[in-house]
CSV table of C-alpha atoms in Angstrom, one decimal:
chain,number,residue,atom,x,y,z
A,141,THR,CA,-29.8,12.3,-21.5
A,142,LYS,CA,-30.9,11.5,-24.9
A,143,ALA,CA,-30.8,8.8,-26.9
A,144,ARG,CA,-31.7,7.3,-30.6
A,145,TYR,CA,-33.4,4.3,-30.6
A,146,SER,CA,-33.0,1.7,-33.6
A,147,PRO,CA,-36.2,-1.0,-34.1
A,148,ARG,CA,-33.9,-3.9,-32.2
A,149,SER,CA,-33.6,-1.2,-29.1
A,150,VAL,CA,-37.3,-1.1,-28.3
A,151,SER,CA,-39.5,-3.8,-26.4
A,152,ILE,CA,-43.2,-4.4,-27.1
A,153,SER,CA,-45.6,-6.0,-25.1
A,154,ILE,CA,-48.9,-7.5,-26.9
A,155,LEU,CA,-52.2,-8.0,-26.6
A,156,ILE,CA,-54.8,-10.6,-28.3
A,157,VAL,CA,-57.9,-9.5,-28.4
A,158,LYS,CA,-60.0,-12.7,-29.5
A,159,LEU,CA,-63.1,-11.2,-31.7
A,160,SER,CA,-66.1,-12.5,-32.7
A,161,GLY,CA,-65.4,-15.0,-35.8
A,162,PRO,CA,-62.3,-16.5,-37.0
A,163,PHE,CA,-59.9,-13.7,-36.0
A,164,SER,CA,-57.6,-12.5,-33.8
A,165,LEU,CA,-56.0,-8.8,-33.2
A,166,TRP,CA,-53.1,-8.2,-32.0
A,167,ILE,CA,-52.8,-4.8,-30.4
A,168,PRO,CA,-49.0,-3.5,-29.0
A,169,ILE,CA,-50.0,-1.9,-25.7
A,170,MET,CA,-46.7,-0.5,-24.3
A,171,ALA,CA,-43.5,0.3,-26.0
A,172,THR,CA,-40.4,0.8,-23.4
A,173,PRO,CA,-37.2,2.0,-24.9
A,174,ARG,CA,-34.3,-0.4,-23.9
A,175,ALA,CA,-32.6,2.8,-22.3
A,176,GLY,CA,-35.6,3.5,-19.7
A,177,VAL,CA,-37.7,6.7,-19.1
A,178,PRO,CA,-36.4,9.3,-17.8
A,179,ALA,CA,-38.3,10.3,-14.6
A,180,SER,CA,-39.5,13.1,-14.2
A,181,VAL,CA,-38.4,16.6,-12.8
A,182,PRO,CA,-39.4,16.5,-8.8
A,183,THR,CA,-41.5,19.6,-7.7
A,184,ALA,CA,-41.0,18.7,-3.7
A,185,LYS,CA,-39.4,20.7,-1.5
A,186,LEU,CA,-36.7,19.6,1.0
A,187,LEU,CA,-35.1,21.1,3.8
A,188,VAL,CA,-32.2,19.7,5.3
A,189,LYS,CA,-31.1,21.3,8.9
A,190,ASP,CA,-29.1,20.6,11.9
A,191,ILE,CA,-26.1,19.9,9.5
A,192,LYS,CA,-22.8,20.0,12.0
A,193,VAL,CA,-20.5,21.3,9.2
A,194,LEU,CA,-21.8,21.6,5.8
A,195,ALA,CA,-18.1,22.4,3.3
A,196,THR,CA,-19.9,24.1,0.4
A,197,MET,CA,-16.9,24.5,-1.9
A,198,ASN,CA,-17.4,28.2,-1.7
A,199,LYS,CA,-15.1,30.6,-1.3
A,200,ASP,CA,-17.1,33.0,-0.3
A,201,LEU,CA,-20.2,31.0,1.9
A,202,GLY,CA,-16.8,28.5,3.1
A,203,GLU,CA,-18.1,26.2,5.7
A,204,ILE,CA,-21.0,26.6,7.8
A,205,LYS,CA,-21.5,25.2,11.2
A,206,ASP,CA,-25.1,24.1,12.4
A,207,ALA,CA,-26.3,24.9,8.5
A,208,ALA,CA,-29.1,24.1,6.5
A,209,VAL,CA,-29.9,23.7,2.5
A,210,TYR,CA,-33.0,24.9,1.4
A,211,VAL,CA,-34.0,22.9,-1.9
A,212,LYS,CA,-37.0,23.1,-4.6
A,213,GLY,CA,-37.6,20.6,-7.3
A,214,ASN,CA,-34.4,19.5,-8.2
A,215,VAL,CA,-33.0,23.4,-7.3
A,216,ILE,CA,-30.7,24.6,-4.3
A,217,GLN,CA,-32.9,27.3,-3.8
A,218,TRP,CA,-30.8,28.6,-0.3
A,219,VAL,CA,-28.1,27.5,2.1
A,220,GLY,CA,-27.0,28.8,5.1
A,221,LYS,CA,-27.6,28.7,9.0
A,222,THR,CA,-30.5,26.7,10.7
A,223,THR,CA,-31.4,29.5,13.2
A,224,GLU,CA,-31.9,31.6,10.0
A,225,VAL,CA,-34.3,29.1,8.5
A,226,THR,CA,-38.0,30.3,7.6
A,227,PRO,CA,-41.3,29.8,8.8
A,228,GLU,CA,-42.3,28.6,4.9
A,229,MET,CA,-38.9,26.2,4.7
A,230,LEU,CA,-40.1,24.5,7.6
A,231,GLN,CA,-43.7,23.6,5.8
A,232,ALA,CA,-41.1,22.0,3.2
A,233,ASP,CA,-42.8,18.5,1.8
A,234,GLN,CA,-40.0,16.5,3.5
A,235,VAL,CA,-37.7,17.8,6.5
A,236,ILE,CA,-34.5,15.6,7.7
A,237,SER,CA,-31.6,16.7,10.7
A,238,LEU,CA,-28.5,15.6,10.1
A,239,LYS,CA,-27.1,15.9,13.7
A,240,GLY,CA,-23.6,15.3,14.0
A,241,CYS,CA,-22.9,15.2,10.1
A,242,VAL,CA,-20.8,16.5,7.8
A,243,ALA,CA,-22.1,17.5,4.2
A,244,THR,CA,-20.8,18.1,1.4
A,245,PRO,CA,-21.3,18.9,-2.4
A,246,GLY,CA,-22.4,15.7,-4.5
A,247,LEU,CA,-18.6,14.2,-5.9
A,248,VAL,CA,-18.3,13.5,-10.0
A,249,ASN,CA,-16.5,10.6,-10.9
A,250,SER,CA,-15.2,11.7,-14.1
A,251,HIS,CA,-13.8,8.0,-15.9
A,252,ALA,CA,-15.1,4.9,-15.8
A,253,HIS,CA,-15.4,1.3,-17.6
A,254,MET,CA,-18.3,-0.1,-15.3
A,255,PHE,CA,-18.5,-3.5,-17.5
A,256,GLN,CA,-15.4,-4.4,-16.2
A,257,SER,CA,-16.7,-4.6,-12.3
A,258,LEU,CA,-18.1,-7.7,-12.8
A,259,THR,CA,-14.1,-9.7,-13.4
A,260,ARG,CA,-12.2,-7.2,-10.8
A,261,CYS,CA,-11.0,-9.8,-8.7
A,262,MET,CA,-9.4,-11.6,-12.2
A,263,ALA,CA,-5.7,-11.2,-13.1
A,264,GLN,CA,-4.6,-8.4,-10.5
A,265,ASN,CA,-1.5,-9.2,-10.7
A,266,LYS,CA,-1.2,-8.7,-14.2
A,267,HIS,CA,0.0,-5.7,-16.0
A,268,LEU,CA,-2.3,-3.6,-18.0
A,269,HIS,CA,-1.2,-5.1,-21.3
A,270,GLY,CA,-1.7,-8.9,-19.4
A,271,TRP,CA,-4.7,-8.1,-17.1
A,272,LEU,CA,-6.6,-6.6,-20.8
A,273,LYS,CA,-5.0,-10.2,-22.6
A,274,SER,CA,-6.6,-12.2,-19.7
A,275,LEU,CA,-9.7,-10.3,-19.3
A,276,TYR,CA,-11.0,-10.0,-23.2
A,277,PRO,CA,-11.3,-13.2,-23.4
A,278,ILE,CA,-14.0,-13.4,-20.9
A,279,TRP,CA,-15.4,-9.5,-22.1
A,280,ARG,CA,-16.2,-10.7,-25.2
A,281,HIS,CA,-19.1,-13.2,-24.0
A,282,LEU,CA,-20.9,-10.5,-22.3
A,283,LYS,CA,-24.3,-10.1,-23.2
A,284,ALA,CA,-26.9,-6.8,-22.3
A,285,ASP,CA,-28.3,-7.9,-19.1
A,286,ASP,CA,-24.2,-8.4,-18.0
A,287,VAL,CA,-23.4,-5.4,-18.8
A,288,TYR,CA,-26.9,-3.8,-17.1
A,289,TRP,CA,-25.7,-5.5,-13.2
A,290,ALA,CA,-22.4,-4.3,-14.4
A,291,THR,CA,-23.2,-0.9,-14.5
A,292,VAL,CA,-26.0,-1.0,-11.2
A,293,LEU,CA,-23.3,-2.6,-9.4
A,294,SER,CA,-20.6,0.2,-10.1
A,295,MET,CA,-23.4,3.0,-9.6
A,296,ALA,CA,-25.0,1.9,-6.6
A,297,GLU,CA,-21.2,1.2,-5.2
A,298,LEU,CA,-20.6,5.0,-6.4
A,299,MET,CA,-23.5,6.1,-4.6
A,300,LEU,CA,-22.9,5.0,-1.1
A,301,SER,CA,-19.5,6.8,-1.8
A,302,GLY,CA,-21.2,9.9,-1.4
A,303,CYS,CA,-21.2,9.9,-5.6
A,304,THR,CA,-24.0,11.8,-7.5
A,305,THR,CA,-22.6,12.5,-10.8
A,306,SER,CA,-20.9,10.0,-13.2
A,307,SER,CA,-19.6,9.4,-16.7
A,308,ASP,CA,-19.1,5.8,-18.2
A,309,HIS,CA,-16.7,4.6,-21.0
A,310,LEU,CA,-18.4,1.6,-22.6
A,311,TYR,CA,-15.9,1.1,-25.8
A,312,ILE,CA,-16.6,-3.0,-26.1
A,313,PHE,CA,-20.0,-4.1,-27.5
A,314,PRO,CA,-20.0,-7.8,-27.9
A,315,ASN,CA,-23.4,-10.1,-29.1
A,316,ASP,CA,-26.2,-7.6,-27.6
A,317,VAL,CA,-24.7,-4.9,-25.6
A,318,LYS,CA,-25.7,-1.5,-26.6
A,319,LEU,CA,-25.5,2.0,-24.8
A,320,ASP,CA,-28.7,1.9,-24.0
A,321,ASP,CA,-28.0,-0.9,-21.2
A,322,THR,CA,-26.0,1.5,-19.5
A,323,ILE,CA,-28.5,4.0,-19.7
A,324,ARG,CA,-31.1,2.6,-18.1
A,325,ALA,CA,-29.1,1.5,-15.3
A,326,ALA,CA,-28.5,5.0,-14.4
A,327,ARG,CA,-32.0,6.2,-14.7
A,328,ASP,CA,-33.4,2.8,-13.0
A,329,LEU,CA,-31.0,3.9,-9.6
A,330,GLY,CA,-31.5,8.0,-10.1
A,331,LEU,CA,-27.6,8.6,-11.2
A,332,ARG,CA,-26.9,11.9,-12.8
A,333,PHE,CA,-24.9,10.4,-15.8
A,334,HIS,CA,-23.0,11.1,-19.1
A,335,PRO,CA,-22.5,8.2,-20.8
A,336,VAL,CA,-19.3,7.6,-23.3
A,337,ARG,CA,-19.5,6.0,-26.3
A,338,GLY,CA,-16.4,4.4,-27.4
A,339,GLY,CA,-14.5,1.8,-29.9
A,340,MET,CA,-12.0,-0.3,-31.3
A,341,SER,CA,-11.2,-0.7,-34.5
A,342,ALA,CA,-7.3,-2.7,-34.5
A,343,GLY,CA,-7.9,-6.0,-32.9
A,344,ILE,CA,-5.3,-9.3,-32.4
A,345,SER,CA,-4.9,-9.3,-36.9
A,346,LYS,CA,-4.2,-5.8,-37.0
A,347,GLY,CA,-1.3,-5.6,-33.7
A,348,GLY,CA,-4.5,-5.0,-31.7
A,349,ILE,CA,-4.9,-6.8,-27.9
A,350,ALA,CA,-8.7,-7.4,-28.1
A,351,PRO,CA,-10.2,-10.3,-30.2
A,352,ASP,CA,-11.2,-9.4,-33.8
A,353,ASP,CA,-14.9,-10.3,-32.9
A,354,VAL,CA,-15.2,-7.3,-30.1
A,355,VAL,CA,-13.5,-4.6,-32.4
A,356,GLU,CA,-15.6,-2.5,-35.1
A,357,SER,CA,-14.8,-0.8,-38.2
A,358,GLU,CA,-14.3,3.1,-38.3
A,359,GLU,CA,-16.7,3.0,-41.2
């Protein structure tokens, strides 16, 4: 994921060096993008074998019993039966036995508003508009760290449920919240991520539901 960074979206660490004489020198020693740093592309080799049933979701391959999967870097190079694994594959950097387990492709979550995970237990008995009216006054106080940890929580739960790819539709930006905060969470956890930058322009004064200080101008 690529993001455009404004000067405010970069944190800089400063080193102060005391020189001989009446001067101090300020040297920036590290700039960390607010959206985090992309992980390097993996290069290791992985063999997963002894899979009781591998559901490939491929009409030609179907379901494979006593299956194995061989991965180089971030690319699946081969799938088949464990009995067909070559000596070269057995020399992989990591070999995992999944006896008694079923393996499937990673699940994909195509719709989420992860910032809302912090208030999921509130206004549960209300219909949509009543639910939104109850929660927007709370969401208007969200800050960058709140959205970051809400996203971490949502992504961790998805990953524990077998999800490896997710989108997230962030459409309110109160206080110092930026889309970068959700991107950083994905990079920290290692989830494949498609962030979506939404927005609202109709607040209460224009007939909408959200407080006016949460919406944005279309310009």
